[in-house]
Structures are given as C-alpha cells and as structure tokens.
Amino acid sequence: MKNLLLFLTVITMISSAKQTISYTLSMPQPHTHLLSVEIRISNIVGASLNMHMPAWRTGRYVLMDFSGGVQNFAATDEKKHPLPFKKTDKDTWHIEKGTTGTVIVTYKVYANEFNMRTRELNSDHAFVDPLSVFMYTLESKDSPLQLTVIPYGNWKVTTGLDDVSGTPYMYTAPNFEHFGDCPLEIGNQQDFEFFVDGKKHIISIFGEGNWNIDTLISDFTKIVIANKEFWGELPYNRYLFMIHCQPNAGGGTEHINSTVMGVRPFIFSNLIAYKGFLGLVSHEYFHTWNVKQLRPKAIVPYDFSKENYTEELWVSEGTTSYYDDLILLRAKFWDTKRYLENIAQMVNNERLRYGNSVQPLAEASFDAWIKYWRGRQNAQNAESDYYGKGSHVSLCLDLEIRHRSKNASSLDTVLRTMYQRFPRTKGFTNANLQSVCEEFGGSSFKEFFLQYIYSTDPLPWEQVLAYAGLVVTPKDTLQKVGTGITTLDAGEKTKIANIIPLSPAERSGLEINDEIIAMNGIRVRSADFTERIAAMNAGDSVSLLLFRNDKIKEITMKLENYGTPNFLITKTGTPTEQQKAIFEQWLHSPW
Ligand SMILES: [Zn+2]
C-alpha cells in the first residue's frame, strides 16, 4: 500500500511537470546584423513541438510578420542530434521530437529595423524588442522563463527585466507576455538614476547629443510626479526611460515598466524642439497606466499570433495624446496661452480632416490593423485618426463631465476609477467607460458615445469649450480661395499628394499623383503653388498642365471660396463662477 502510494505520487509528479523554456541571445558579429538565438524547451509532452514567432509587437497594432527575418532554423535533442522539422504556416515551425523530453532550437534573426523600434544590431549597439526576436510555445507561454544575454565585446545590458541575482546578464520573467514587454538595450549606453517615492528610475541614453543630464533628470522627475499625483501610485518597482539619440530618430513605444523613445541628437538646446520631446516622454509615460495597466478587454491577454480587434484604441492612444499635453501644462512646462493655441490647433485639425466625416472613431480603432498603420494614400479622406480624433473627443468628454457634475468630477476622476476597477488582467470596453462617465457625470452619455464614437458627428467644440469660459472664433476670413489640393515636392517635381473630396480640385478631374508642370503657362513649384492660388479670386479659372502616367494633360480648374478657417481660442470677458472654476481645475492654472 505504501509502495503503491509512492508510485502514484511519482506518476503524478511526472505528468504534472510543466514545460519550461529558456533563451540565450548572442551577437558575435554585430556588423552582419544577425542576432543568434538558442531556445531550450524541457518537459515536453507528446511526440512533436510547435515553435511560434510573434506576428506583431505591443504598442503598434499592425501585423509585422517578424518570422520574415528568421533564418538558419534548426532543432536538436539534448545530445545535439538533429530533429526533423517543417514550417506549417508563416509563423510556425513543427518539430518531430520523438521521445526526447528536451529540444534545443537555434536560429538567426536579421536585425536592422531601428525605426520600427523592434530589432537592430550593428557595430554600435543592439536593441531588442523580444517579440521581434524570440519564439514561444503555447504550452510554456504562461510559465516563468529565463533569458541569458551574451553581449558583444564590452557591451552591457539595460532592460526592465528582473535579473537573476549573482549571474551576470541572466534575466527572468513571469511569463512570455511580460518578457515580450521588456525591450533590451545592449551596448555602451549611458545609464543615469533618479528616485521618486523611493523607486528607482533610469534614463538610459544610446548615442551622442547636446543633452544635459541634470536638466533631463529634473524634467523627467516633474513628469513622474505629475503622473503619480494623477493616478495615485507608481505601478512598478523600477522604471526605465530608454532614449535612442540618433539622426532621424523620433517616436516612442510604451512598455510595462519602460519606454523606448527616439530623438535627434542636437535638439536639446532648441526650447521648442525640446518641449516637443518632453511631450513624447509625457505620452509614453502616461501609457504606463493607460494601456499597460488599464487595457482594452480585447487585448487581455495579447494574442501575438493574429490581429487583436478592439474598438477602444481611441482611449488607449487618443486619451493618452490628450493628457500628454495637459500634464505638461499642469507641470508648468507650458503656460495657458500656449495651451489655448494647442486647443485651437486641435479644432483646426479635427475640422480639416475629411476622414472624420467618413469613419467613426470606434471603427478607426477596430481597423487599425488594416488602415491606420498601413499609411494608405487616401487616409486623410477616408479615415479618422484614433490618436488625434481620440484626443479631441477626450477633451470634449472631459469638459462635458466637468460641466454636468458642476465641476465635482472630470475625465481625471473617471480614468482613476477605471484604473482601479479594471486591472490589467480584466480589461475594459467602451460600454464600461460610458457607464463610469455616467456615474460621475450624473446623467446619460449614451448620445455622446453614439454621436462622437460610433458615428461621425462633428465635435461640439463651441459648446464644450464654453463650459470653461472659452470662445472659438475663426482667426481668418471664411471667404478665401482654395483648391483642396495638398502638394508634395518630389525633387524638381510637384506632385499632388491629396485631394479633398467635393473640393474644386476634385470637381475639375485632378487625380492624386498628377504631376503639375505649369499653371497658366508658368512652371509650378510646390512651395509657390498655394501662394499663387491665394493671390487669385473666386471665379477665376486656372489652366493646369500635367503629367499623368507620363502623358501630358491640360485641365481647367475653377476657383472658389473653399476651405476651413483657422480658429482662435480666447477667454470670455464675462465668465460665470462655474466657468472660472472649471477652467482653473481643468488646467491647474488661475483664470
Ligand atoms: Zn501612444
């Protein structure tokens, strides 16, 4: 009886041993751009094993097909005997493993895609978003894993991953999703520390530039504190700001306890450009809560094998875009005059983009995978932008809640509540957001969501800005001559990059990609095209000589008063007490 029990216990232990996975990354020849990966998978049950390469990375909702960069795939057992394998789809390698319990997979990845913030290896450094480099198995993806990095030469590693104490360059993650959300910088980057609330923050800079580390630490600290005041806590033990200071660098990506941001090396002495960079820092850091913690339900958990459709990206990206500027104002990087100019620009952009009248914001979120990130030629005319329009709707929603609650609540209150009620493992929907808005706004937001998120109604800028005592007026005359054309200077050629639907240009029969050679017999250069048009009058006809598919064409366009005016935002001269109070609490600035 005793022996039988022991036997049963051993059987149970064997069958319940979970598959484990560990990774080794090396880069022996950086100039070849080839990263070398070795993956050891143990406790495999069954006669075969599927290895999967992620199809996309977090923060960029488009399939990037990382398997396209994989080469020299091989699989062996523990004794280095080769195992047969074949690909069964674009991302999957099927290995016939036989009786062995451990499989070792090796492959190389071509890494020269810096601007995608995915993978790069060259003689200067390596940058690795793990989702673009490492394969996973479905059986081990929820289990703890280890990564060992063998840096080239004297390079070091900076990452948000926790290290395994006592072992150089060995890291651990609780599961593949967390692993995939911790990029690594490997090279001679410079790391600087500062502390907020006793928590270590690291600024890691790859590349030279005219930055001043004391200024960066002082300004980043203000952004961290402003966010901590907003959300109530810092949801990490340690945070890493990775900066790529490189020519032509720009943009950033948020991660679970880090961000990677690109900036041109010599912008730091230019105050406007530097504040633009702080806007990027503010944006990516706000994501630490909004999208890395407060996540759309459809991306809980992430499925790296295919598109993860969600109607809530306008909250993740648009609301973050709204607050990235607002937090800079509240942290005193901007004054209210500058912020009101920013709102005027938001009004201009929203009214100018024809696609806002075609595609609802929820649909723009859902279709990010096939539209926004594909950069389609007719995007301006057919698509709403879930970043830009999402930020515009967020501003309107904020002022609507402040007005209805008589300044007792705001979108700040709603987001903080959402953050507490919908933790990372739960996720939220637009319906959840609407419900919390109603709770704090005190009345139904059904119409608001229907009109501005699920339909394409023009935003009620005049109405909502008046809640804060602000007035929207056209900055210039409504009566100005326009064509609806955007031109592109392609070397010596002036090409049509966009034509707004229902504009004079569209009515005249002009097409995108037409090369305008001359107007009224005189050569056109894109720099002077708009100026020459502006000097004409409504009713004038212009003769345009074109190349279209290498054939000469002549088209006559009749000019009209056409276009959207630029707007100006000013404070009313006769504010009510509530308007003043809303203004002050919204912007954290005196009326
Ligand atoms: Zn973002």
PDB file of C-alpha atoms and ligand atoms in Angstrom, residues 252 254 283-284 287 316-317 320-321 387, ligand 1:
ATOM      1  CA  GLY A 252       8.312  56.094 -28.964  1.00  0.00           C
ATOM      2  CA  GLU A 254       5.361  52.180 -24.243  1.00  0.00           C
ATOM      3  CA  HIS A 283       2.863  60.490 -23.720  1.00  0.00           C
ATOM      4  CA  GLU A 284       4.833  57.275 -23.311  1.00  0.00           C
ATOM      5  CA  HIS A 287       0.772  54.824 -21.087  1.00  0.00           C
ATOM      6  CA  SER A 316      -5.504  53.993 -25.194  1.00  0.00           C
ATOM      7  CA  GLU A 317      -3.901  56.347 -27.703  1.00  0.00           C
ATOM      8  CA  THR A 320      -3.128  59.494 -23.785  1.00  0.00           C
ATOM      9  CA  SER A 321      -2.484  62.098 -26.508  1.00  0.00           C
ATOM     10  CA  TYR A 387      -4.740  59.319 -31.907  1.00  0.00           C
TER      11      TYR A 387
HETATM   12 ZN    ZN B   1       0.843  56.115 -27.630  1.00  0.00          ZN
END
